[in-house]
Each structure stands twice: as structure tokens, then as C-alpha cells.
mmCIF file of C-alpha atoms in Angstrom:
data_model
loop_
_atom_site.group_PDB
_atom_site.id
_atom_site.type_symbol
_atom_site.label_atom_id
_atom_site.label_comp_id
_atom_site.label_asym_id
_atom_site.label_seq_id
_atom_site.Cartn_x
_atom_site.Cartn_y
_atom_site.Cartn_z
ATOM 1 C CA MET A 1 254.357 29.830 190.195
ATOM 2 C CA LYS A 2 253.642 28.714 194.010
ATOM 3 C CA ILE A 3 257.310 27.454 193.810
ATOM 4 C CA SER A 4 258.883 30.239 192.418
ATOM 5 C CA THR A 5 257.066 32.587 194.907
ATOM 6 C CA TYR A 6 258.349 30.152 197.818
ATOM 7 C CA LEU A 7 261.962 30.046 196.353
ATOM 8 C CA LEU A 8 261.881 33.780 195.981
ATOM 9 C CA GLY A 9 260.842 34.383 199.769
ATOM 10 C CA THR A 10 263.239 31.541 201.180
ATOM 11 C CA LEU A 11 265.975 33.464 199.000
ATOM 12 C CA SER A 12 265.191 36.932 200.601
ATOM 13 C CA LEU A 13 265.129 35.557 204.169
ATOM 14 C CA PHE A 14 268.344 33.798 203.204
ATOM 15 C CA VAL A 15 269.674 37.215 202.250
ATOM 16 C CA ILE A 16 268.765 38.912 205.128
ATOM 17 C CA GLY A 17 269.990 36.377 207.095
ATOM 18 C CA CYS A 18 273.511 36.635 205.779
ATOM 19 C CA GLN A 19 273.474 40.621 206.189
ATOM 20 C CA GLU A 20 275.597 42.142 208.999
ATOM 21 C CA LEU A 21 274.128 43.269 212.055
ATOM 22 C CA PRO A 22 272.905 46.872 212.507
ATOM 23 C CA LYS A 23 275.677 48.865 213.564
ATOM 24 C CA SER A 24 273.603 49.706 216.859
ATOM 25 C CA ILE A 25 273.696 45.917 217.712
ATOM 26 C CA GLN A 26 277.362 45.262 217.012
ATOM 27 C CA GLU A 27 278.545 48.234 219.402
ATOM 28 C CA ASP A 28 280.213 46.475 222.102
ATOM 29 C CA SER A 29 279.361 49.390 224.773
ATOM 30 C CA VAL A 30 275.763 48.448 224.197
ATOM 31 C CA PHE A 31 275.548 45.031 225.627
ATOM 32 C CA PHE A 32 278.149 42.939 227.684
ATOM 33 C CA LEU A 33 278.257 39.480 226.108
ATOM 34 C CA PRO A 34 281.165 37.341 227.172
ATOM 35 C CA PRO A 35 283.160 35.149 224.989
ATOM 36 C CA PRO A 36 281.631 31.805 224.279
ATOM 37 C CA THR A 37 283.107 28.723 226.075
ATOM 38 C CA THR A 38 284.053 25.820 223.976
ATOM 39 C CA TYR A 39 284.132 22.203 224.950
ATOM 40 C CA ASN A 40 287.632 20.251 223.928
ATOM 41 C CA THR A 41 289.269 16.724 224.034
ATOM 42 C CA LEU A 42 292.819 16.449 223.801
ATOM 43 C CA GLU A 43 294.625 13.086 224.082
ATOM 44 C CA VAL A 44 297.609 13.302 226.565
ATOM 45 C CA ASN A 45 299.935 10.045 226.501
ATOM 46 C CA GLY A 46 297.238 7.728 225.208
ATOM 47 C CA VAL A 47 294.371 9.488 227.457
ATOM 48 C CA ASP A 48 291.487 11.784 226.733
ATOM 49 C CA LEU A 49 291.132 14.786 228.813
ATOM 50 C CA PHE A 50 288.646 17.330 228.751
ATOM 51 C CA TYR A 51 288.659 20.918 229.289
ATOM 52 C CA ARG A 52 286.709 24.147 228.970
ATOM 53 C CA GLU A 53 288.191 27.019 227.176
ATOM 54 C CA ALA A 54 287.225 30.647 226.871
ATOM 55 C CA GLY A 55 288.641 33.895 226.061
ATOM 56 C CA ASP A 56 291.413 35.081 223.688
ATOM 57 C CA PRO A 57 294.371 32.694 223.812
ATOM 58 C CA LYS A 58 296.604 36.073 223.517
ATOM 59 C CA LYS A 59 295.355 37.243 226.960
ATOM 60 C CA PRO A 60 296.874 36.142 230.024
ATOM 61 C CA THR A 61 295.814 32.446 231.170
ATOM 62 C CA ILE A 62 293.847 31.450 234.229
ATOM 63 C CA VAL A 63 294.044 27.960 234.897
ATOM 64 C CA LEU A 64 290.957 26.647 237.089
ATOM 65 C CA LEU A 65 291.699 23.598 238.779
ATOM 66 C CA HIS A 66 288.467 21.784 240.469
ATOM 67 C CA GLY A 67 287.923 19.685 243.799
ATOM 68 C CA TYR A 68 286.106 16.388 245.182
ATOM 69 C CA PRO A 69 283.666 15.568 243.612
ATOM 70 C CA SER A 70 283.122 17.763 240.739
ATOM 71 C CA SER A 71 284.872 18.843 237.523
ATOM 72 C CA SER A 72 285.259 21.706 235.565
ATOM 73 C CA HIS A 73 281.578 22.141 235.468
ATOM 74 C CA SER A 74 281.840 23.694 238.860
ATOM 75 C CA TYR A 75 283.304 26.924 236.989
ATOM 76 C CA ARG A 76 280.326 26.933 234.456
ATOM 77 C CA ASN A 77 279.255 30.266 235.784
ATOM 78 C CA LEU A 78 282.620 31.761 236.729
ATOM 79 C CA ILE A 79 284.271 31.117 233.349
ATOM 80 C CA PRO A 80 282.048 33.643 231.367
ATOM 81 C CA MET A 81 282.672 36.353 234.155
ATOM 82 C CA LEU A 82 286.425 36.119 233.519
ATOM 83 C CA ALA A 83 286.948 35.182 229.835
ATOM 84 C CA SER A 84 286.244 38.830 228.635
ATOM 85 C CA GLN A 85 289.673 39.742 230.177
ATOM 86 C CA TYR A 86 291.566 36.644 230.415
ATOM 87 C CA HIS A 87 292.157 33.490 228.557
ATOM 88 C CA ILE A 88 290.378 30.593 230.563
ATOM 89 C CA ILE A 89 291.261 26.668 230.882
ATOM 90 C CA ALA A 90 289.380 24.429 233.071
ATOM 91 C CA PRO A 91 290.343 20.796 232.962
ATOM 92 C CA ASP A 92 288.725 17.881 234.250
ATOM 93 C CA ASN A 93 291.158 15.578 236.345
ATOM 94 C CA LEU A 94 292.043 12.017 234.903
ATOM 95 C CA GLY A 95 289.093 10.062 236.334
ATOM 96 C CA SER A 96 286.494 12.884 236.690
ATOM 97 C CA GLY A 97 283.924 14.222 234.539
ATOM 98 C CA TYR A 98 284.539 13.985 230.932
ATOM 99 C CA SER A 99 288.193 13.014 231.052
ATOM 100 C CA ASP A 100 288.746 9.469 230.665
ATOM 101 C CA HIS A 101 288.255 7.075 233.827
ATOM 102 C CA LEU A 102 290.900 4.499 233.434
ATOM 103 C CA ASN A 103 290.145 1.269 235.462
ATOM 104 C CA PRO A 104 291.083 1.400 239.290
ATOM 105 C CA GLU A 105 292.242 -1.833 239.007
ATOM 106 C CA THR A 106 294.734 -1.528 236.833
ATOM 107 C CA THR A 107 295.687 2.639 237.476
ATOM 108 C CA THR A 108 296.475 3.513 241.225
ATOM 109 C CA TYR A 109 294.873 7.146 241.224
ATOM 110 C CA THR A 110 297.065 9.675 243.332
ATOM 111 C CA PHE A 111 297.529 13.295 243.385
ATOM 112 C CA ASP A 112 301.017 12.838 241.458
ATOM 113 C CA LEU A 113 299.171 11.157 238.759
ATOM 114 C CA LEU A 114 296.576 14.193 238.471
ATOM 115 C CA ALA A 115 299.189 16.708 238.580
ATOM 116 C CA GLU A 116 301.275 14.963 235.922
ATOM 117 C CA TYR A 117 298.422 14.626 233.371
ATOM 118 C CA THR A 118 297.372 18.317 234.146
ATOM 119 C CA ASN A 119 300.822 19.357 233.578
ATOM 120 C CA GLU A 120 300.998 17.491 230.192
ATOM 121 C CA LEU A 121 297.750 18.841 229.137
ATOM 122 C CA LEU A 122 299.067 22.572 229.699
ATOM 123 C CA ASP A 123 302.106 21.648 227.769
ATOM 124 C CA GLU A 124 300.334 20.263 224.612
ATOM 125 C CA LEU A 125 298.351 23.570 224.609
ATOM 126 C CA LYS A 126 301.519 25.347 224.812
ATOM 127 C CA ILE A 127 300.390 27.171 228.198
ATOM 128 C CA THR A 128 303.866 28.207 229.527
ATOM 129 C CA ASN A 129 302.711 30.802 232.265
ATOM 130 C CA TYR A 130 299.315 31.238 233.580
ATOM 131 C CA THR A 131 297.581 32.087 237.162
ATOM 132 C CA LEU A 132 296.226 29.342 239.216
ATOM 133 C CA TYR A 133 293.094 28.804 240.911
ATOM 134 C CA MET A 134 292.835 25.885 243.249
ATOM 135 C CA GLN A 135 289.877 24.636 245.310
ATOM 136 C CA ASP A 136 289.839 21.741 247.351
ATOM 137 C CA PHE A 137 291.197 18.553 245.341
ATOM 138 C CA GLY A 138 293.052 21.488 243.198
ATOM 139 C CA ALA A 139 295.347 22.450 245.958
ATOM 140 C CA PRO A 140 297.119 18.888 245.939
ATOM 141 C CA VAL A 141 297.424 19.108 242.137
ATOM 142 C CA GLY A 142 298.314 22.587 241.786
ATOM 143 C CA TYR A 143 300.827 22.703 244.557
ATOM 144 C CA ARG A 144 302.560 19.592 242.798
ATOM 145 C CA MET A 145 302.698 21.557 239.486
ATOM 146 C CA MET A 146 304.052 24.749 241.087
ATOM 147 C CA MET A 147 306.559 22.597 242.945
ATOM 148 C CA LYS A 148 307.824 21.126 239.498
ATOM 149 C CA ASP A 149 308.147 24.660 237.896
ATOM 150 C CA PRO A 150 307.306 27.416 240.142
ATOM 151 C CA GLU A 151 308.342 30.186 237.331
ATOM 152 C CA LYS A 152 305.145 29.176 235.510
ATOM 153 C CA ILE A 153 302.961 30.566 237.926
ATOM 154 C CA ASP A 154 302.250 34.235 237.301
ATOM 155 C CA ALA A 155 299.792 34.396 240.537
ATOM 156 C CA LEU A 156 297.796 32.377 242.864
ATOM 157 C CA ILE A 157 293.859 32.288 243.538
ATOM 158 C CA VAL A 158 293.207 29.924 246.734
ATOM 159 C CA GLN A 159 289.800 29.058 247.277
ATOM 160 C CA ASN A 160 288.798 26.706 250.098
ATOM 161 C CA ALA A 161 292.415 25.035 249.237
ATOM 162 C CA ASN A 162 294.506 23.641 251.998
ATOM 163 C CA ALA A 163 298.122 23.682 252.633
ATOM 164 C CA TYR A 164 298.104 24.197 256.093
ATOM 165 C CA LEU A 165 297.176 21.793 259.050
ATOM 166 C CA ASP A 166 295.126 24.851 260.870
ATOM 167 C CA GLY A 167 292.281 24.369 258.218
ATOM 168 C CA LEU A 168 291.764 21.033 259.218
ATOM 169 C CA THR A 169 290.462 19.856 262.705
ATOM 170 C CA GLN A 170 292.113 17.131 264.569
ATOM 171 C CA GLU A 171 289.325 14.838 263.824
ATOM 172 C CA ARG A 172 289.705 15.731 259.864
ATOM 173 C CA GLN A 173 293.435 15.172 260.071
ATOM 174 C CA ALA A 174 292.915 11.612 261.641
ATOM 175 C CA PHE A 175 290.276 10.778 259.076
ATOM 176 C CA PHE A 176 292.918 11.462 256.203
ATOM 177 C CA LYS A 177 295.592 9.362 258.203
ATOM 178 C CA LYS A 178 293.031 6.645 258.643
ATOM 179 C CA ALA A 179 291.880 6.425 255.195
ATOM 180 C CA GLN A 180 295.552 5.858 254.123
ATOM 181 C CA GLU A 181 296.667 3.350 256.888
ATOM 182 C CA ASP A 182 293.780 1.229 257.845
ATOM 183 C CA THR A 183 293.415 -1.069 254.670
ATOM 184 C CA SER A 184 290.303 -3.105 256.300
ATOM 185 C CA GLU A 185 287.262 -4.200 254.127
ATOM 186 C CA GLU A 186 285.513 -2.080 256.837
ATOM 187 C CA GLU A 187 287.538 1.247 256.216
ATOM 188 C CA LEU A 188 286.846 0.582 252.159
ATOM 189 C CA ASP A 189 283.303 0.171 252.270
ATOM 190 C CA PHE A 190 283.303 3.435 254.663
ATOM 191 C CA LEU A 191 285.196 5.532 252.059
ATOM 192 C CA TYR A 192 283.131 3.849 249.217
ATOM 193 C CA HIS A 193 279.746 5.063 251.411
ATOM 194 C CA ILE A 194 281.002 8.702 251.300
ATOM 195 C CA THR A 195 280.971 8.648 247.341
ATOM 196 C CA SER A 196 277.291 7.764 247.429
ATOM 197 C CA GLU A 197 274.357 10.179 246.315
ATOM 198 C CA GLU A 198 273.165 10.817 249.759
ATOM 199 C CA VAL A 199 276.558 11.890 251.170
ATOM 200 C CA ILE A 200 277.338 13.954 248.418
ATOM 201 C CA ILE A 201 274.188 15.865 248.425
ATOM 202 C CA ASN A 202 273.822 16.191 252.115
ATOM 203 C CA LYS A 203 277.152 16.063 253.377
ATOM 204 C CA GLN A 204 279.106 17.829 250.817
ATOM 205 C CA TYR A 205 277.051 20.286 248.771
ATOM 206 C CA LEU A 206 274.597 21.250 251.315
ATOM 207 C CA PHE A 207 276.446 20.793 254.560
ATOM 208 C CA ASP A 208 277.718 24.146 255.088
ATOM 209 C CA LEU A 209 274.259 25.720 254.362
ATOM 210 C CA GLU A 210 271.326 26.662 256.327
ATOM 211 C CA THR A 211 268.289 24.953 255.385
ATOM 212 C CA THR A 212 266.601 28.248 254.464
ATOM 213 C CA ASN A 213 269.040 28.857 252.184
ATOM 214 C CA TYR A 214 269.336 25.838 250.078
ATOM 215 C CA ASN A 215 268.232 27.634 246.923
ATOM 216 C CA ILE A 216 271.780 29.123 246.584
ATOM 217 C CA GLN A 217 273.197 26.188 245.727
ATOM 218 C CA SER A 218 272.316 24.790 242.147
ATOM 219 C CA PRO A 219 271.396 21.033 241.942
ATOM 220 C CA ASP A 220 272.755 20.859 238.589
ATOM 221 C CA ALA A 221 276.392 20.689 240.628
ATOM 222 C CA TRP A 222 275.452 17.256 242.294
ATOM 223 C CA THR A 223 273.398 15.834 239.351
ATOM 224 C CA HIS A 224 276.411 16.465 237.025
ATOM 225 C CA ASP A 225 278.638 14.784 239.596
ATOM 226 C CA LEU A 226 277.027 11.893 240.298
ATOM 227 C CA THR A 227 276.420 11.160 236.716
ATOM 228 C CA PHE A 228 280.050 10.474 236.718
ATOM 229 C CA LEU A 229 279.959 8.532 239.883
ATOM 230 C CA ASN A 230 277.776 5.879 238.474
ATOM 231 C CA THR A 231 279.498 3.017 238.717
ATOM 232 C CA ARG A 232 281.537 0.950 241.298
ATOM 233 C CA ALA A 233 285.007 1.621 239.403
ATOM 234 C CA ASP A 234 283.966 5.580 239.111
ATOM 235 C CA ARG A 235 283.388 5.597 242.922
ATOM 236 C CA LEU A 236 286.717 3.616 243.720
ATOM 237 C CA ILE A 237 288.526 6.056 241.902
ATOM 238 C CA GLN A 238 287.816 8.798 244.335
ATOM 239 C CA VAL A 239 288.195 6.250 246.981
ATOM 240 C CA GLN A 240 291.642 5.788 245.994
ATOM 241 C CA LEU A 241 292.180 9.752 246.186
ATOM 242 C CA PHE A 242 290.900 9.809 249.465
ATOM 243 C CA GLN A 243 293.420 6.895 250.529
ATOM 244 C CA ASP A 244 296.336 9.203 248.985
ATOM 245 C CA TYR A 245 295.228 12.327 250.565
ATOM 246 C CA TYR A 246 297.317 12.145 253.921
ATOM 247 C CA ASN A 247 300.678 12.507 251.552
ATOM 248 C CA ASN A 248 299.308 15.825 250.931
ATOM 249 C CA LEU A 249 299.321 16.726 254.621
ATOM 250 C CA LEU A 250 302.872 15.388 254.861
ATOM 251 C CA ALA A 251 303.745 17.852 251.945
ATOM 252 C CA TYR A 252 302.452 20.611 253.425
ATOM 253 C CA PRO A 253 305.720 21.975 255.055
ATOM 254 C CA THR A 254 307.400 21.477 251.651
ATOM 255 C CA TRP A 255 304.589 23.394 249.843
ATOM 256 C CA GLN A 256 304.812 26.237 252.696
ATOM 257 C CA LYS A 257 308.510 26.551 252.164
ATOM 258 C CA MET A 258 308.109 27.023 248.351
ATOM 259 C CA LEU A 259 305.517 29.778 249.039
ATOM 260 C CA LYS A 260 307.684 31.645 251.513
ATOM 261 C CA GLU A 261 310.408 31.469 249.141
ATOM 262 C CA THR A 262 308.878 32.245 245.920
ATOM 263 C CA GLN A 263 306.423 34.764 247.318
ATOM 264 C CA PRO A 264 303.740 34.460 244.537
ATOM 265 C CA LYS A 265 301.096 37.107 244.005
ATOM 266 C CA THR A 266 298.194 35.763 246.100
ATOM 267 C CA LEU A 267 294.447 36.007 246.359
ATOM 268 C CA ILE A 268 292.753 34.172 248.967
ATOM 269 C CA VAL A 269 288.878 33.848 248.566
ATOM 270 C CA TRP A 270 287.574 31.494 251.085
ATOM 271 C CA GLY A 271 284.075 30.556 252.214
ATOM 272 C CA ALA A 272 284.403 31.051 255.805
ATOM 273 C CA LYS A 273 281.337 28.432 256.961
ATOM 274 C CA ASP A 274 283.475 25.686 255.446
ATOM 275 C CA VAL A 275 283.585 23.393 258.363
ATOM 276 C CA LYS A 276 285.846 20.653 256.407
ATOM 277 C CA PHE A 277 288.325 23.295 255.457
ATOM 278 C CA ASN A 278 287.940 25.756 258.115
ATOM 279 C CA ALA A 279 289.019 29.636 257.865
ATOM 280 C CA ASN A 280 292.160 29.213 259.771
ATOM 281 C CA GLY A 281 293.307 27.282 256.742
ATOM 282 C CA ALA A 282 292.945 30.837 254.744
ATOM 283 C CA LYS A 283 294.469 32.934 257.772
ATOM 284 C CA ALA A 284 297.499 30.525 257.832
ATOM 285 C CA TYR A 285 298.788 31.553 254.254
ATOM 286 C CA LEU A 286 299.616 34.862 255.770
ATOM 287 C CA LYS A 287 302.359 33.260 257.705
ATOM 288 C CA ASP A 288 304.185 32.910 254.701
ATOM 289 C CA LEU A 289 302.585 35.319 252.324
ATOM 290 C CA PRO A 290 302.099 38.544 254.595
ATOM 291 C CA ASN A 291 301.393 40.728 251.272
ATOM 292 C CA ALA A 292 298.262 38.050 250.107
ATOM 293 C CA GLU A 293 295.123 39.232 249.620
ATOM 294 C CA LEU A 294 292.543 37.786 251.906
ATOM 295 C CA HIS A 295 288.708 37.760 252.028
ATOM 296 C CA LEU A 296 286.405 35.426 253.837
ATOM 297 C CA LEU A 297 283.339 35.213 252.212
ATOM 298 C CA ASP A 298 279.653 34.395 253.680
ATOM 299 C CA ALA A 299 279.775 31.164 251.942
ATOM 300 C CA GLY A 300 280.646 27.199 252.496
ATOM 301 C CA HIS A 301 283.032 24.839 250.952
ATOM 302 C CA PHE A 302 281.747 25.888 247.394
ATOM 303 C CA ALA A 303 281.968 29.437 247.433
ATOM 304 C CA GLU A 304 282.659 29.415 243.547
ATOM 305 C CA GLU A 305 278.858 28.125 243.312
ATOM 306 C CA GLU A 306 277.298 30.473 245.925
ATOM 307 C CA LYS A 307 279.426 33.549 245.488
ATOM 308 C CA THR A 308 280.466 33.433 241.709
ATOM 309 C CA ARG A 309 279.738 37.195 241.136
ATOM 310 C CA ASP A 310 281.607 38.140 244.300
ATOM 311 C CA ILE A 311 284.639 35.988 243.432
ATOM 312 C CA ALA A 312 284.881 37.047 240.042
ATOM 313 C CA LEU A 313 284.719 40.699 240.874
ATOM 314 C CA LEU A 314 287.537 40.077 243.501
ATOM 315 C CA ILE A 315 289.590 38.061 240.684
ATOM 316 C CA LEU A 316 289.389 40.976 238.059
ATOM 317 C CA ASN A 317 290.353 43.630 240.888
ATOM 318 C CA PHE A 318 293.329 41.604 242.011
ATOM 319 C CA LEU A 319 295.006 40.959 238.476
ATOM 320 C CA GLU A 320 294.167 44.425 237.394
#
């Protein structure tokens, strides 16, 4: 008798659980609930690449390219704000985040290599046209992708992503030049040091913030990044990218020529407090893209972390 009663109660709960939600809860107009984000891995040329995806694939696609030392995790808050209107793809670069970290002793990491794999990923996903969002390292990856096939780019969203020397001080330019040309053990040790926990937290994430405003930056960001910089090999991947970065400065004139010739619809959202990639780099875009929409935000290098809602609203209005 007790078993029968128990089974009947369990069955009743099961039936209730399988019933459709009341109409008042189903109404889309009652609450805003963003589409879920999925976490995916796709094999590309024998390498596993990770990407976050959200939104209806039938809608226009926005591809989010992350910077240093992060991954698609840096867009965890922005993705749901955009996904109700757009299809979002946010990949982890080869050697970053959950994507494969090939041994830097047998694979030389360059921005050419990162762009090649990201292009292959989008081809495998059959994404032929998209809006390109670039931050930091995302620019040298994204502009290489655009150089290969500019017609795939529906629009650009540039966030603290340099394509002009105006955005780099003379000291910063010298840093990248020395990183490439100085092959001494001393320089290698220095580049290795700047991938350390102390430097990433204090000189990367908190560098542009006032001490009274540290609580605006989630510690989840650097905690996640440092998880993937846990070994010497992981850190040497980023060192190799620093050593390759000066090639981007040399490529700036080519990128600028492409922008001037193609005139892509462009939104520039730039953390004005960024010291490493300063706001002059944002204004410089207007020399070649006079119709670009420029917004200087009260934020630093990681404006997508500090001003997520502001950036989402700017993007939605711009693309609408």
C-alpha cells in the first residue's frame, strides 16, 4: 500500500512536471530571457578548437575575437545581451582557453597561424558572412581574416584594437620591436615574466582602474586566464605571440589601405583610459573611415568587462 501510494505520488509529480508552462509564463513579453549559450569543440585540421555559440543561426552572425591573455570567456556577459537578436560565435584562439595548446617547441605561434585556424573554424561552421568584433590580439587575427576575404565582413566593431601607430606610444612600439629582434636569454626571461600571475592581474586587468574602482572588474577574468597559463609551455605560447607582434605594426599600412578601399560599416567602442592602446588609436580610424561611429568610454583596456551593457546597447543600435 505504501509503495503504491509512493508510486502514485511520483507519477503525479512526473505528469505535472511534463505539463506545458502556464500561458502567462510562456509569453515572451513578460520577461526577457536570452537564448542559452552552448560550449562546443570542433576538430579543424587535426586540432580541437573551442567556441561559444548562442542565438539563432538563421540570424546575422557576430564573431567575437578575444585579446591577450584571455579567451572567449571575456565575452561571457556580452554574448547573452546580443544573442536574442544575433547569432554569436566566440572562438578561443589556438593556444588559448579550451582550444588545443600545441607544444610551442614544435609549433611556432604567429598571428598568421591563429587567423588561419579561425578562418578554418568559420568555414567548417559554414559561416560565410559576419560582423567582426575585435579586441586587442583580436585585431591582428581579424584583419588577417579580412585581408583574405573582405567581402565576408558585413561590419566591423573595434574595441581597443590597434591598426594605427597613433594608438601606441614610442615606448610601446619599442617594446614590440625589441621583443621580436632581441633573441637574448634576458629578453626571453622578461617576456616570460610578463605572462606571470602578478603582472596579468596588476599590469593587465587592474592597470587602467583606480584603486577605489577595482570592484568593477570580476576576478573570474584573470582566474580563468591564469588557469590556461599554468605551465611553462602555456606561457611560452604567449611569449611567441609577443615576439611576433611587431609584424602587426609593419602590416598597419596594408590594413589601413584595405579599410580605406573597402569602407566597411564600422563601430569603434574604445576604453579611453587604456594606457597600452590609447584613445588616439581609436580616433586614427577616422582618417580612413570618416563615416565610422566612434564612442570613447569611461573604461580601460578591457572595456568589454567594465562596460558590457553600454557596449551591447551601442552594438544593437549600430547594427539595427
